[in-house]
CSV table of N, CA and C in Angstrom, one decimal:
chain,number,residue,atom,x,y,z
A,1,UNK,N,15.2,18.8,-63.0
A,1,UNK,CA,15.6,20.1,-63.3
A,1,UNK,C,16.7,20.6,-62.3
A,2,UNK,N,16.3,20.1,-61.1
A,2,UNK,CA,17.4,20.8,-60.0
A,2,UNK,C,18.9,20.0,-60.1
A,3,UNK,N,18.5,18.8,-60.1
A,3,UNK,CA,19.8,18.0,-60.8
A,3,UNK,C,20.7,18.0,-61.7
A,4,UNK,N,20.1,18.9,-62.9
A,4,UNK,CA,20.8,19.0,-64.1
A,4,UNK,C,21.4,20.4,-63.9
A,5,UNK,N,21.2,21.3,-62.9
A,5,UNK,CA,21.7,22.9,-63.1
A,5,UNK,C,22.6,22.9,-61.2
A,6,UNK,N,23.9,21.8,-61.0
A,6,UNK,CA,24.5,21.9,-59.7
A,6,UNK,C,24.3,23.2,-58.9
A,7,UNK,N,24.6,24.3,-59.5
A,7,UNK,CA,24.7,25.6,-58.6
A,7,UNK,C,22.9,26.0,-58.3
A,8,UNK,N,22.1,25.6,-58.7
A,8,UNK,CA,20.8,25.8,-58.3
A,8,UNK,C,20.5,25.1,-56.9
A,9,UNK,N,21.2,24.1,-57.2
A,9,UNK,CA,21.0,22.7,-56.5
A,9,UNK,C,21.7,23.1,-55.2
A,10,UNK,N,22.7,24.2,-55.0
A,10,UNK,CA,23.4,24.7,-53.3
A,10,UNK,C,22.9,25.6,-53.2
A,11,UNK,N,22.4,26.6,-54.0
A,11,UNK,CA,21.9,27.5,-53.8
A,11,UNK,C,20.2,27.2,-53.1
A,12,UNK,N,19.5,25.9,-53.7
A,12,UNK,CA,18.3,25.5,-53.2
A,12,UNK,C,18.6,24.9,-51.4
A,13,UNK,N,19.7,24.4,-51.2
A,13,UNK,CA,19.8,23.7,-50.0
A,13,UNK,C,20.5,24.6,-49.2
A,14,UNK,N,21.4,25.5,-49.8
A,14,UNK,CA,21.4,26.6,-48.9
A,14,UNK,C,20.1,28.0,-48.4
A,15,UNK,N,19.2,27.6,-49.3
A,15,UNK,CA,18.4,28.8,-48.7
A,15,UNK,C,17.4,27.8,-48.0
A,16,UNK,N,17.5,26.4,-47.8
A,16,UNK,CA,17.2,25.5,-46.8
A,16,UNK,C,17.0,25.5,-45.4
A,17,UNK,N,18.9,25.4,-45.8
A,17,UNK,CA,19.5,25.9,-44.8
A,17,UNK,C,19.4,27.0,-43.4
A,18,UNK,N,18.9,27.7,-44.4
A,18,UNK,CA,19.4,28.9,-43.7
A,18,UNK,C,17.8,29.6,-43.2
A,19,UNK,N,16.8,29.0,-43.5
A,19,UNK,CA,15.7,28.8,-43.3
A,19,UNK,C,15.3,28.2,-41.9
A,20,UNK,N,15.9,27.3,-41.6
A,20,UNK,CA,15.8,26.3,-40.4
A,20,UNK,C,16.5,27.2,-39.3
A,21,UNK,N,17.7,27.3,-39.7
A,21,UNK,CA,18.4,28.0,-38.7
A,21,UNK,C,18.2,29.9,-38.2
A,22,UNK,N,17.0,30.4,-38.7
A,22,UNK,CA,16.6,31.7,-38.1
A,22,UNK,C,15.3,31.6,-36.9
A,23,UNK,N,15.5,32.6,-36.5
A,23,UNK,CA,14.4,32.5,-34.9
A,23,UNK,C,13.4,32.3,-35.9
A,24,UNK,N,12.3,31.9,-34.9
A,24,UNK,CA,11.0,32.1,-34.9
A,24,UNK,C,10.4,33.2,-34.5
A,25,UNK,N,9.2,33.7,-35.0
A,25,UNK,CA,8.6,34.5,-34.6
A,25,UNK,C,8.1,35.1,-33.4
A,26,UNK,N,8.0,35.8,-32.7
A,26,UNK,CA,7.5,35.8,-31.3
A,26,UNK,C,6.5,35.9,-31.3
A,27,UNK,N,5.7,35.3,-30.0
A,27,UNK,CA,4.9,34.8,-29.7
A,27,UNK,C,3.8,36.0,-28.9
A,28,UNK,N,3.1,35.7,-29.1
A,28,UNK,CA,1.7,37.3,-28.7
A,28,UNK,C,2.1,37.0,-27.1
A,29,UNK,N,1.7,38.4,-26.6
A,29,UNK,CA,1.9,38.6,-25.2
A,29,UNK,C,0.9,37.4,-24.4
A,30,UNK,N,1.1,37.0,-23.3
A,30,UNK,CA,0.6,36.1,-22.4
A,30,UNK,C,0.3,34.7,-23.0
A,31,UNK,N,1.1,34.4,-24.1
A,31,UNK,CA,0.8,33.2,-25.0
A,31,UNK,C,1.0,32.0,-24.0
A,32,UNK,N,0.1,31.1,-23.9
A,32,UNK,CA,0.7,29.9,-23.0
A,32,UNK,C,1.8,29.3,-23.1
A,33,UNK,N,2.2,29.4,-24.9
A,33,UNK,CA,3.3,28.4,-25.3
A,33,UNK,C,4.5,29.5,-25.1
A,34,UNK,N,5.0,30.8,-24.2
A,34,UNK,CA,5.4,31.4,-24.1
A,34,UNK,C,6.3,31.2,-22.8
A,35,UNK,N,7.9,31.0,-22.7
A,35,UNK,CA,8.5,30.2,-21.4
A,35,UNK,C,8.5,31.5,-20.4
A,36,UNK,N,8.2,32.9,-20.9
A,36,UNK,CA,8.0,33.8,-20.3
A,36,UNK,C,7.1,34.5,-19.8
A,37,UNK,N,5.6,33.8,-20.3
A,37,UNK,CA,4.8,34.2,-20.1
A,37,UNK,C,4.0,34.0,-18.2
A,38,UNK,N,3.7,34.7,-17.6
A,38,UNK,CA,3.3,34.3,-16.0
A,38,UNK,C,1.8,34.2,-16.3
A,39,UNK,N,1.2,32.8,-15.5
A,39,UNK,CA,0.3,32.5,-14.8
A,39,UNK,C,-0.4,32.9,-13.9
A,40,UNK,N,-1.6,33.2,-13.8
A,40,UNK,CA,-2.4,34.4,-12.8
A,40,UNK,C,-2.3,33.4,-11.5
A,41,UNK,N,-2.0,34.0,-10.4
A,41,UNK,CA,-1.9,33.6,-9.3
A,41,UNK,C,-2.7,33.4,-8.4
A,42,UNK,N,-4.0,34.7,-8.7
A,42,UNK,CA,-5.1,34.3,-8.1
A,42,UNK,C,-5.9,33.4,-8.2
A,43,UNK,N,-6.3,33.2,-6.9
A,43,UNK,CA,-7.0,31.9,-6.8
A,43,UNK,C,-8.5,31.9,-7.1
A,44,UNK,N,-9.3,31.4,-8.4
A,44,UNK,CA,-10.5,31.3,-8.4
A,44,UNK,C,-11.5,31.3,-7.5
A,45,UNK,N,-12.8,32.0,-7.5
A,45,UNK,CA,-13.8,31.9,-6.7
A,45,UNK,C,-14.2,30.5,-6.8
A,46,UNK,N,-14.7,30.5,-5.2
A,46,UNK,CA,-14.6,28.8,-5.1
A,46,UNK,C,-16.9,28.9,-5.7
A,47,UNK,N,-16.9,28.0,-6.4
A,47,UNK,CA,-17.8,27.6,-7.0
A,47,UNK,C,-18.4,27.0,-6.3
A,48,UNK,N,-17.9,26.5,-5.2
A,48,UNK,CA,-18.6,25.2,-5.0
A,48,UNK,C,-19.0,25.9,-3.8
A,49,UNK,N,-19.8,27.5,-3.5
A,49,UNK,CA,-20.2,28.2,-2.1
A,49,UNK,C,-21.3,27.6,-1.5
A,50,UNK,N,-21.2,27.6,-0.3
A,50,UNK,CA,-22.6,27.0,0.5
A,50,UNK,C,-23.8,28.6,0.5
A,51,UNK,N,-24.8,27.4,0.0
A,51,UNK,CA,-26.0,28.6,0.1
A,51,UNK,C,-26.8,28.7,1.6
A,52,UNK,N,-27.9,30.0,1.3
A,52,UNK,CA,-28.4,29.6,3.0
A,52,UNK,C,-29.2,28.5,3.5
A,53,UNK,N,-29.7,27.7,2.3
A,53,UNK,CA,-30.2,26.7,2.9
A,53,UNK,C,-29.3,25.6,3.3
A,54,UNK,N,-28.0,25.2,2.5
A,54,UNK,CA,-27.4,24.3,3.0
A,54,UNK,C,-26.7,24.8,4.4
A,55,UNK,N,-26.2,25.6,4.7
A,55,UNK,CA,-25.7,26.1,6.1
A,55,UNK,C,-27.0,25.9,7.5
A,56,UNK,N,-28.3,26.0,6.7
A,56,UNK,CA,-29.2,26.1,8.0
A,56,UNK,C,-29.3,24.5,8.3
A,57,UNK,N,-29.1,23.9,7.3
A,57,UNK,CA,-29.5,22.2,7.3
A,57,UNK,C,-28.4,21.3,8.2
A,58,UNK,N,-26.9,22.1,7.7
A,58,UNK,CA,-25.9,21.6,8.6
A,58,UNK,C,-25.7,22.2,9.7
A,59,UNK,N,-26.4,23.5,10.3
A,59,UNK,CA,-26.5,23.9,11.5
A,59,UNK,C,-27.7,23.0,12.5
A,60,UNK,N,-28.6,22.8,11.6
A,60,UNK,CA,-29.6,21.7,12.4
A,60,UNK,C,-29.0,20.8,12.5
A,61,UNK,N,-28.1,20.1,11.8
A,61,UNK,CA,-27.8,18.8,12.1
A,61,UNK,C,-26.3,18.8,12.9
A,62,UNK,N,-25.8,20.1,13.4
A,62,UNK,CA,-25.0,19.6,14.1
A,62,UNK,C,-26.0,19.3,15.6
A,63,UNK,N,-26.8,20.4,15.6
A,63,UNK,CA,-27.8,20.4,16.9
A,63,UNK,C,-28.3,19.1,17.2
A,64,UNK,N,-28.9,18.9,16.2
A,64,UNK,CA,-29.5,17.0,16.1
A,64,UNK,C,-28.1,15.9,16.8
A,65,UNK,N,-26.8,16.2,16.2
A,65,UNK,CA,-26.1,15.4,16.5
A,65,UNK,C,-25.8,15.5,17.6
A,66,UNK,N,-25.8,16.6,18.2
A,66,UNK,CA,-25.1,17.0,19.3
A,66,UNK,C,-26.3,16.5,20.4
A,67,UNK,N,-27.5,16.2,20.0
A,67,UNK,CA,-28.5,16.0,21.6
A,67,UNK,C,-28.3,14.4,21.2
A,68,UNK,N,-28.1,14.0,20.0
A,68,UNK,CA,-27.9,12.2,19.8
A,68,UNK,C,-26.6,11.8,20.6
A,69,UNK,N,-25.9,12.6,20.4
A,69,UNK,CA,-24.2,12.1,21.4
A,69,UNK,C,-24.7,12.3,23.3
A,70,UNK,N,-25.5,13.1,23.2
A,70,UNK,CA,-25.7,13.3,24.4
A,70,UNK,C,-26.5,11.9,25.5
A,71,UNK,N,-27.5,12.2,24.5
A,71,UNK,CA,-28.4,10.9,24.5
A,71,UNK,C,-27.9,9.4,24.5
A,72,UNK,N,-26.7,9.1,23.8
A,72,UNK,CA,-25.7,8.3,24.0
A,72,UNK,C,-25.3,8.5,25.0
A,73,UNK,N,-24.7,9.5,25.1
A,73,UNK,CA,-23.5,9.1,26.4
A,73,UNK,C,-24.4,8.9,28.0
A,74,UNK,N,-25.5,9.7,28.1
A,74,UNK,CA,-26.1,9.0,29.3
A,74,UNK,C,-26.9,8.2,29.3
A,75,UNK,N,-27.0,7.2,28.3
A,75,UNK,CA,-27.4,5.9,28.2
A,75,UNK,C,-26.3,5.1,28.3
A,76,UNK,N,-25.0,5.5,28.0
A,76,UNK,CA,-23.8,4.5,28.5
A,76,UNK,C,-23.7,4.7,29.7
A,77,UNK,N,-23.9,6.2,30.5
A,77,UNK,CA,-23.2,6.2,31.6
A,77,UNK,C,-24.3,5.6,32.6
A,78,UNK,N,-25.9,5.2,32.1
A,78,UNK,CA,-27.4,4.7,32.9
A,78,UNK,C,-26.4,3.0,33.2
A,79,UNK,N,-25.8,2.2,31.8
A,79,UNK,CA,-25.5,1.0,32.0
A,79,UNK,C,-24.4,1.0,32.8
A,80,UNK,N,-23.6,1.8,32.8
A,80,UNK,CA,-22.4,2.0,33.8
A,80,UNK,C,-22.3,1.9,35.3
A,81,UNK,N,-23.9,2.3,35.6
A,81,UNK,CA,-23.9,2.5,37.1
A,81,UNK,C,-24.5,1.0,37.6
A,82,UNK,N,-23.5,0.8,39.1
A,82,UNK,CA,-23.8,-0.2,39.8
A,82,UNK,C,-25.3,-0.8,39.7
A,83,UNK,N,-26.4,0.1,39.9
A,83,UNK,CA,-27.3,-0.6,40.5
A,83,UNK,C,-28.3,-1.0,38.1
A,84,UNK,N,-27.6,-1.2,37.8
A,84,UNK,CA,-28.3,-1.2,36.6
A,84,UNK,C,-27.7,-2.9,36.0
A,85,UNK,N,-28.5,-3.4,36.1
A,85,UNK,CA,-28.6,-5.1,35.5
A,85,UNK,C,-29.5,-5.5,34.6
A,86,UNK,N,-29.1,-5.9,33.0
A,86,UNK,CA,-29.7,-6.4,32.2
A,86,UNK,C,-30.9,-4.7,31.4
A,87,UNK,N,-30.4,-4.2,31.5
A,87,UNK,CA,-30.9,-2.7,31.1
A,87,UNK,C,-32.2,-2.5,32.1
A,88,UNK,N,-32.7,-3.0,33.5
A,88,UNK,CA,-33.5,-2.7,34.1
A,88,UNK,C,-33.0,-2.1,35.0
A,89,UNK,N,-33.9,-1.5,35.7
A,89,UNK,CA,-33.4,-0.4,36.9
A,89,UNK,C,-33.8,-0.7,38.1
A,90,UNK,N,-32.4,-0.8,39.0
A,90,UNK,CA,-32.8,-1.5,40.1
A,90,UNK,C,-32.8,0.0,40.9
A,91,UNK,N,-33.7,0.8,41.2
A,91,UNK,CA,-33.5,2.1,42.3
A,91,UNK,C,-34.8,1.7,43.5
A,92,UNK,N,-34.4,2.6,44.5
A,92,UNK,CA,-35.5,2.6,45.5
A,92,UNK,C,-35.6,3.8,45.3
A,93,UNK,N,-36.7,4.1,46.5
A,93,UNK,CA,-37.4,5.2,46.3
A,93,UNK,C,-38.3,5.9,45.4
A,94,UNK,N,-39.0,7.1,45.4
A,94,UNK,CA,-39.7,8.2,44.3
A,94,UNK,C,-39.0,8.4,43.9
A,95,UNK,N,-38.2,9.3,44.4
A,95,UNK,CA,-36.9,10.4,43.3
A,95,UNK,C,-36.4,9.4,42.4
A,96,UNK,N,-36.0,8.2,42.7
A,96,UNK,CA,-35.3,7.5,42.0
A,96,UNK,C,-35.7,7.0,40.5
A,97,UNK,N,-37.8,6.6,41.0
A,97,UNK,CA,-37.9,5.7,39.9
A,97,UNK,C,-38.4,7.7,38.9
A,98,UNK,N,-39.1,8.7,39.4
A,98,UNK,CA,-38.9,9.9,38.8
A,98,UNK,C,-37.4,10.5,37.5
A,99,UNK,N,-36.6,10.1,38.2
A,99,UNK,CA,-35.5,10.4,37.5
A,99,UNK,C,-35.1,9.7,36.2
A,100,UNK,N,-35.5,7.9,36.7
A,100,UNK,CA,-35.8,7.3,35.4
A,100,UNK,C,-36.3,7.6,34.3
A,101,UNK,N,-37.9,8.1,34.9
A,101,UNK,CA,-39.1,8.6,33.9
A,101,UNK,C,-38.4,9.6,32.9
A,102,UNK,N,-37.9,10.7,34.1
A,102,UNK,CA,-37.0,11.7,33.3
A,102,UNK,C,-36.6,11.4,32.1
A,103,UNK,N,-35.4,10.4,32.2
A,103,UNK,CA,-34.6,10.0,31.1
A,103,UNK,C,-35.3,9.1,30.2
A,104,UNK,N,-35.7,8.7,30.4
A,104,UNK,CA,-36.9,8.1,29.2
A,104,UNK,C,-37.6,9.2,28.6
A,105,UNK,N,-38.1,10.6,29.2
A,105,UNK,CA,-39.3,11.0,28.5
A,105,UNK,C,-37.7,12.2,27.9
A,106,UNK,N,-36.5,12.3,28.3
A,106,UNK,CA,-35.8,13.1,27.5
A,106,UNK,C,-35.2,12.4,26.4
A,107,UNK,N,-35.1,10.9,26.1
A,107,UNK,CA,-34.9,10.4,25.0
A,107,UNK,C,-35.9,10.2,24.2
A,108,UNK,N,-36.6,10.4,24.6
A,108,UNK,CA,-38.2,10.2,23.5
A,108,UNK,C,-37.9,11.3,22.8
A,109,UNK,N,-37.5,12.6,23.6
A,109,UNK,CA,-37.8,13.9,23.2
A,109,UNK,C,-37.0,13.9,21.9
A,110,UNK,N,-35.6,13.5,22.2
A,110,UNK,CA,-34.6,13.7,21.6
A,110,UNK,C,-35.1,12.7,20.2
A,111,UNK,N,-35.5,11.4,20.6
A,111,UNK,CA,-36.0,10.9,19.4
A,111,UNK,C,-37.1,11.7,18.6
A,112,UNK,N,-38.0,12.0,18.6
A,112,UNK,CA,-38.8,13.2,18.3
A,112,UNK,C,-38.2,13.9,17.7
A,113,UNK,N,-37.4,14.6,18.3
A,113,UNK,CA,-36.7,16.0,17.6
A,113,UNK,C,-36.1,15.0,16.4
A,114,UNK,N,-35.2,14.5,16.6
A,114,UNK,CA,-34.6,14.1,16.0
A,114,UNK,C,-35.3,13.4,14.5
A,115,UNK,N,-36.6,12.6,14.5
A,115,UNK,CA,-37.9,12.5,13.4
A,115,UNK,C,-37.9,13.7,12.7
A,116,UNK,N,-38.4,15.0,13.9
A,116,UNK,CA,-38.9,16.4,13.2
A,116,UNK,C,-37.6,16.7,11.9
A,117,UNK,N,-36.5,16.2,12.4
A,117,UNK,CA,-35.6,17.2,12.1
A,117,UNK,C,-35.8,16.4,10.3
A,118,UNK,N,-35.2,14.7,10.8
A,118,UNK,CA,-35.7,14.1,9.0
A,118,UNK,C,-36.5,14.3,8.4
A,119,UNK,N,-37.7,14.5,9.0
A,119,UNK,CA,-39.0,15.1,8.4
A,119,UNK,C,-38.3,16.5,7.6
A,120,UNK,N,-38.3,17.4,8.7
A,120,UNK,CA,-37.5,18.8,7.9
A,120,UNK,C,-37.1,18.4,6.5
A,121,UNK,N,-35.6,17.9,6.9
A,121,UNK,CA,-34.7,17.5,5.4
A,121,UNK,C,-35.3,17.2,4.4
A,122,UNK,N,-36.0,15.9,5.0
A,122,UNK,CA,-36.7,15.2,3.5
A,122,UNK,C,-37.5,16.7,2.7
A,123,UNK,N,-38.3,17.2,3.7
A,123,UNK,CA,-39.3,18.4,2.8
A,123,UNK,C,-38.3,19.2,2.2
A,124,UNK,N,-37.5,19.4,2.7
A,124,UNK,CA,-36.2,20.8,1.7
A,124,UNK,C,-35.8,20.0,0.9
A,125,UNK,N,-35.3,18.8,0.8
A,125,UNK,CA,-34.6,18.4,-0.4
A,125,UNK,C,-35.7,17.8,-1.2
A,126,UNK,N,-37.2,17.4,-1.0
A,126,UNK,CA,-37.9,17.5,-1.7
A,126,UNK,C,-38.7,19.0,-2.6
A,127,UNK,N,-38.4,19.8,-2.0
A,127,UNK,CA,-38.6,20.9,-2.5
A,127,UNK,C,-37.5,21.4,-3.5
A,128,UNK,N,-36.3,21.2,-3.3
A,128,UNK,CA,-35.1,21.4,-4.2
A,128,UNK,C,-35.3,20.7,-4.9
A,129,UNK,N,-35.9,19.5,-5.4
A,129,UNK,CA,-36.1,18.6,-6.4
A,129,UNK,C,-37.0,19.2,-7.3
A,130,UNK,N,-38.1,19.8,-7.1
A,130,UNK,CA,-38.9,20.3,-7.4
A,130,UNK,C,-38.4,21.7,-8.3
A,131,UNK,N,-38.2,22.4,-7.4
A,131,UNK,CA,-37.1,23.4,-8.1
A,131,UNK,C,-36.6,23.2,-9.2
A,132,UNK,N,-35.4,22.3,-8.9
A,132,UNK,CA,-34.9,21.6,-9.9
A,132,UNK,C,-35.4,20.9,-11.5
A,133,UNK,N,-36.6,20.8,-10.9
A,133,UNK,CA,-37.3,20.2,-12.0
A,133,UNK,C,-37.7,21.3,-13.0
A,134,UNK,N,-38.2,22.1,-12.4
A,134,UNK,CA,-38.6,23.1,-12.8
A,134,UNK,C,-38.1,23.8,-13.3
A,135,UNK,N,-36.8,24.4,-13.6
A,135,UNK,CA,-35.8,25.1,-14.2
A,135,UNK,C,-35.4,24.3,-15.0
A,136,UNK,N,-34.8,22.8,-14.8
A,136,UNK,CA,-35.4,22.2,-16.4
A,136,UNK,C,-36.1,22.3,-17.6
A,137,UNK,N,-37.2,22.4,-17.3
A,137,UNK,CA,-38.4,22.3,-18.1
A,137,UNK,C,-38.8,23.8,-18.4
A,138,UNK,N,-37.9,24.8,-17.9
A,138,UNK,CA,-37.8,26.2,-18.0
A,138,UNK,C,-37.0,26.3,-19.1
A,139,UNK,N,-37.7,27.1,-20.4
A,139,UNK,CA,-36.1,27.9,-21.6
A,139,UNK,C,-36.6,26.8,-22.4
A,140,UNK,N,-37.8,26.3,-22.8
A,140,UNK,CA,-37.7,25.5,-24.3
A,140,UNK,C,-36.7,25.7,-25.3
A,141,UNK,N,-36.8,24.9,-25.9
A,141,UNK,CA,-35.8,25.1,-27.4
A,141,UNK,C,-36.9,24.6,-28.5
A,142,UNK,N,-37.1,25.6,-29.4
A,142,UNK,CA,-37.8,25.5,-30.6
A,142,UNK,C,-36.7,25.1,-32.0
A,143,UNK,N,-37.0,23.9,-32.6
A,143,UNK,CA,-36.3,24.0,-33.5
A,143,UNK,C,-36.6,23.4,-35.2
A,144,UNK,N,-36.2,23.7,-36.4
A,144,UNK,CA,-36.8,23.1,-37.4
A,144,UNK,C,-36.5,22.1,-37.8
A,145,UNK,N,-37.6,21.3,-38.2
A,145,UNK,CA,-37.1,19.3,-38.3
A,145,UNK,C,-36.2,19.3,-39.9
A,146,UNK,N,-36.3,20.2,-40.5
A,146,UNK,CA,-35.7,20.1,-42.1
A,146,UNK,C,-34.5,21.1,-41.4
A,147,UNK,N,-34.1,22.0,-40.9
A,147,UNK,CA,-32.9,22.3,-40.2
A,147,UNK,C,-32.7,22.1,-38.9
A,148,UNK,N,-31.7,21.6,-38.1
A,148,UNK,CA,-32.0,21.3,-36.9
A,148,UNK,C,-31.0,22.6,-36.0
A,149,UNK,N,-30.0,23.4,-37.3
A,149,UNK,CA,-29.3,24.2,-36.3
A,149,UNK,C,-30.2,25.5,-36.3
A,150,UNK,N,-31.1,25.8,-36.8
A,150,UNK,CA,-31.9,26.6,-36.4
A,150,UNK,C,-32.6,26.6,-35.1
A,151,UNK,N,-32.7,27.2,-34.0
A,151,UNK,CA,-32.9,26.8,-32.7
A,151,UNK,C,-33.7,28.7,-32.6
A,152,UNK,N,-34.5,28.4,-31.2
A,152,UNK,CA,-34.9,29.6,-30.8
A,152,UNK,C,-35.7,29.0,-29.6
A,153,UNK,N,-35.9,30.0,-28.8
A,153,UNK,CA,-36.1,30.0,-27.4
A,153,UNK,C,-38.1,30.0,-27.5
A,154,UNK,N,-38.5,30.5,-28.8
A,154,UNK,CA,-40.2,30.6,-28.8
A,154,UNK,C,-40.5,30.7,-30.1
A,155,UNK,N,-41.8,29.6,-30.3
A,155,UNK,CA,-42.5,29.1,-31.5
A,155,UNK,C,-42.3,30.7,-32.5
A,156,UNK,N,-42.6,29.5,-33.7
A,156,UNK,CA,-42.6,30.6,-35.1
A,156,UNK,C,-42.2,29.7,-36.0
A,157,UNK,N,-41.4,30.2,-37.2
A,157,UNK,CA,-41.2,29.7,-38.2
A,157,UNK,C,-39.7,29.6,-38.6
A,158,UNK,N,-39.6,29.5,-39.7
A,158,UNK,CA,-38.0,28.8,-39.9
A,158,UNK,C,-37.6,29.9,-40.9
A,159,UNK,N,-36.7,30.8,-40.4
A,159,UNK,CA,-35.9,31.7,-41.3
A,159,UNK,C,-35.3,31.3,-42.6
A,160,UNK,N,-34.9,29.5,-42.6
A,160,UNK,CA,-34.5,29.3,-44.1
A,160,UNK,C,-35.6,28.5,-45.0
A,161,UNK,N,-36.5,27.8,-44.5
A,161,UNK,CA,-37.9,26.9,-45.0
A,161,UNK,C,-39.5,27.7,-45.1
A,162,UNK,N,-39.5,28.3,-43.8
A,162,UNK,CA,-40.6,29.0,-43.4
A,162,UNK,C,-41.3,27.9,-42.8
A,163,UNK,N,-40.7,26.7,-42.2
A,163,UNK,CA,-41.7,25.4,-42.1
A,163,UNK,C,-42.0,26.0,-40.4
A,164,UNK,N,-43.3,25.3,-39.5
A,164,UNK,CA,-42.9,25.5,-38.1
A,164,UNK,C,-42.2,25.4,-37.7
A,165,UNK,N,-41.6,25.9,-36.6
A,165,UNK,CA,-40.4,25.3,-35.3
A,165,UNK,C,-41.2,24.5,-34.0
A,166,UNK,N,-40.2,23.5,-34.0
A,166,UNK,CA,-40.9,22.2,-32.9
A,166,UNK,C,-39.9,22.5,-31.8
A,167,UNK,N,-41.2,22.2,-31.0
A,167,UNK,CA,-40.6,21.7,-29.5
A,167,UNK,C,-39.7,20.9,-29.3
A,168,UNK,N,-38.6,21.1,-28.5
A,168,UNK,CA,-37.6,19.9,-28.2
A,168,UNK,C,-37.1,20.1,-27.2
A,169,UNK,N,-37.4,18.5,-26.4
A,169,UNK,CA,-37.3,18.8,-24.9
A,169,UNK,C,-35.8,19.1,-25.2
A,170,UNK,N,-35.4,19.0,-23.7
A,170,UNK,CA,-33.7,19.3,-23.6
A,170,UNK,C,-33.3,18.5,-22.5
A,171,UNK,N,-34.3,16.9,-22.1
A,171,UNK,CA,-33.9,15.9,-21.7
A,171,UNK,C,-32.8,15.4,-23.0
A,172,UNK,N,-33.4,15.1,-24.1
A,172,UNK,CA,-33.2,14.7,-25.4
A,172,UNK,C,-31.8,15.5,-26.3
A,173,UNK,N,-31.4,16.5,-25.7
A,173,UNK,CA,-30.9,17.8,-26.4
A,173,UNK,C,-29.3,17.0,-26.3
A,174,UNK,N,-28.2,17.0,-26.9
A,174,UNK,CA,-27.1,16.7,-26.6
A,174,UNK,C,-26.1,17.9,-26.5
A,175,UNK,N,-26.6,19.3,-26.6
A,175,UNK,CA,-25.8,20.6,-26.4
A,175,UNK,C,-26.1,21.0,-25.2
């Protein structure tokens, strides 16, 4: 048809034409695809905040570290000294072999504390596990086996069957 009537036929490719070559439409305010649109500057709340238990855990454990470095270093500085051969202790006198004792019963200590302290951790982070579990298994999802997008937070029936609503864990859930 377009073929057989030429002046249809420029008149069709000129309203083609002329088609291509007009603006586009603008774009809604703050549109991303917009080369004028600006990006918020502020910087997200950081998500990832330490709570009070983790702050107390790494406050203990700088303490822990800090009597282990300790504990180190005057065990390097015990091998350091002249009269010390083969990690035994060559001293004369009371005061001397006393001072020993010392340092033995303050690395025990340190070892000790330092048990209490793993002990500690293991119990908090086994108790956050627990927690954890628990809020899982918190907020069932009820749902109907002949509709499955029917969903509800507590037993009843099915607004389009009337059949029960079943339990479904939310190990199993893929939403």
């Amino acid at each position: 048809m377009i073929a057989k009537n030429p002046a249809m036929t420029w008149i069709f490719v000129a309203g083609l034409l002329a088609g291509c070559v007009t603006e586009p439409p603008p774009l809604p305010q703050h549109n991303p695809a917009d080369p004028q649109a600006r990006a918020h500057t502020k910087a997200p709340a950081n998500l990832l905040a330490r709570d009070e238990t983790t702050l107390a855990i790494e406050q203990r454990l700088s303490v822990t570290e800090g009597e282990a470095k300790s504990a180190e270093k005057m065990e390097h500085d015990m091998q350091n000294m002249p009269s010390m051969q083969h990690g035994e202790m060559k001293m004369e006198g009371q005061s001397q072999m006393q001072h020993g004792r010392d340092i033995e019963s303050e690395k025990k200590a340190a070892a000790d504390e330092m048990k209490k302290t793993s002990d500690e951790m293991k119990a908090t982070s086994d108790a956050m596990k627990r927690k954890s579990d628990e809020l899982k298994t918190e907020g069932a999802i009820y749902t109907c086996p002949m509709h499955p997008q029917v969903r509800s937070d507590k037993p009843g029936k099915c607004p389009i069957c009337g059949m029960t609503l079943v339990k479904k864990e939310k190990a199993h859930e893929n939403h």
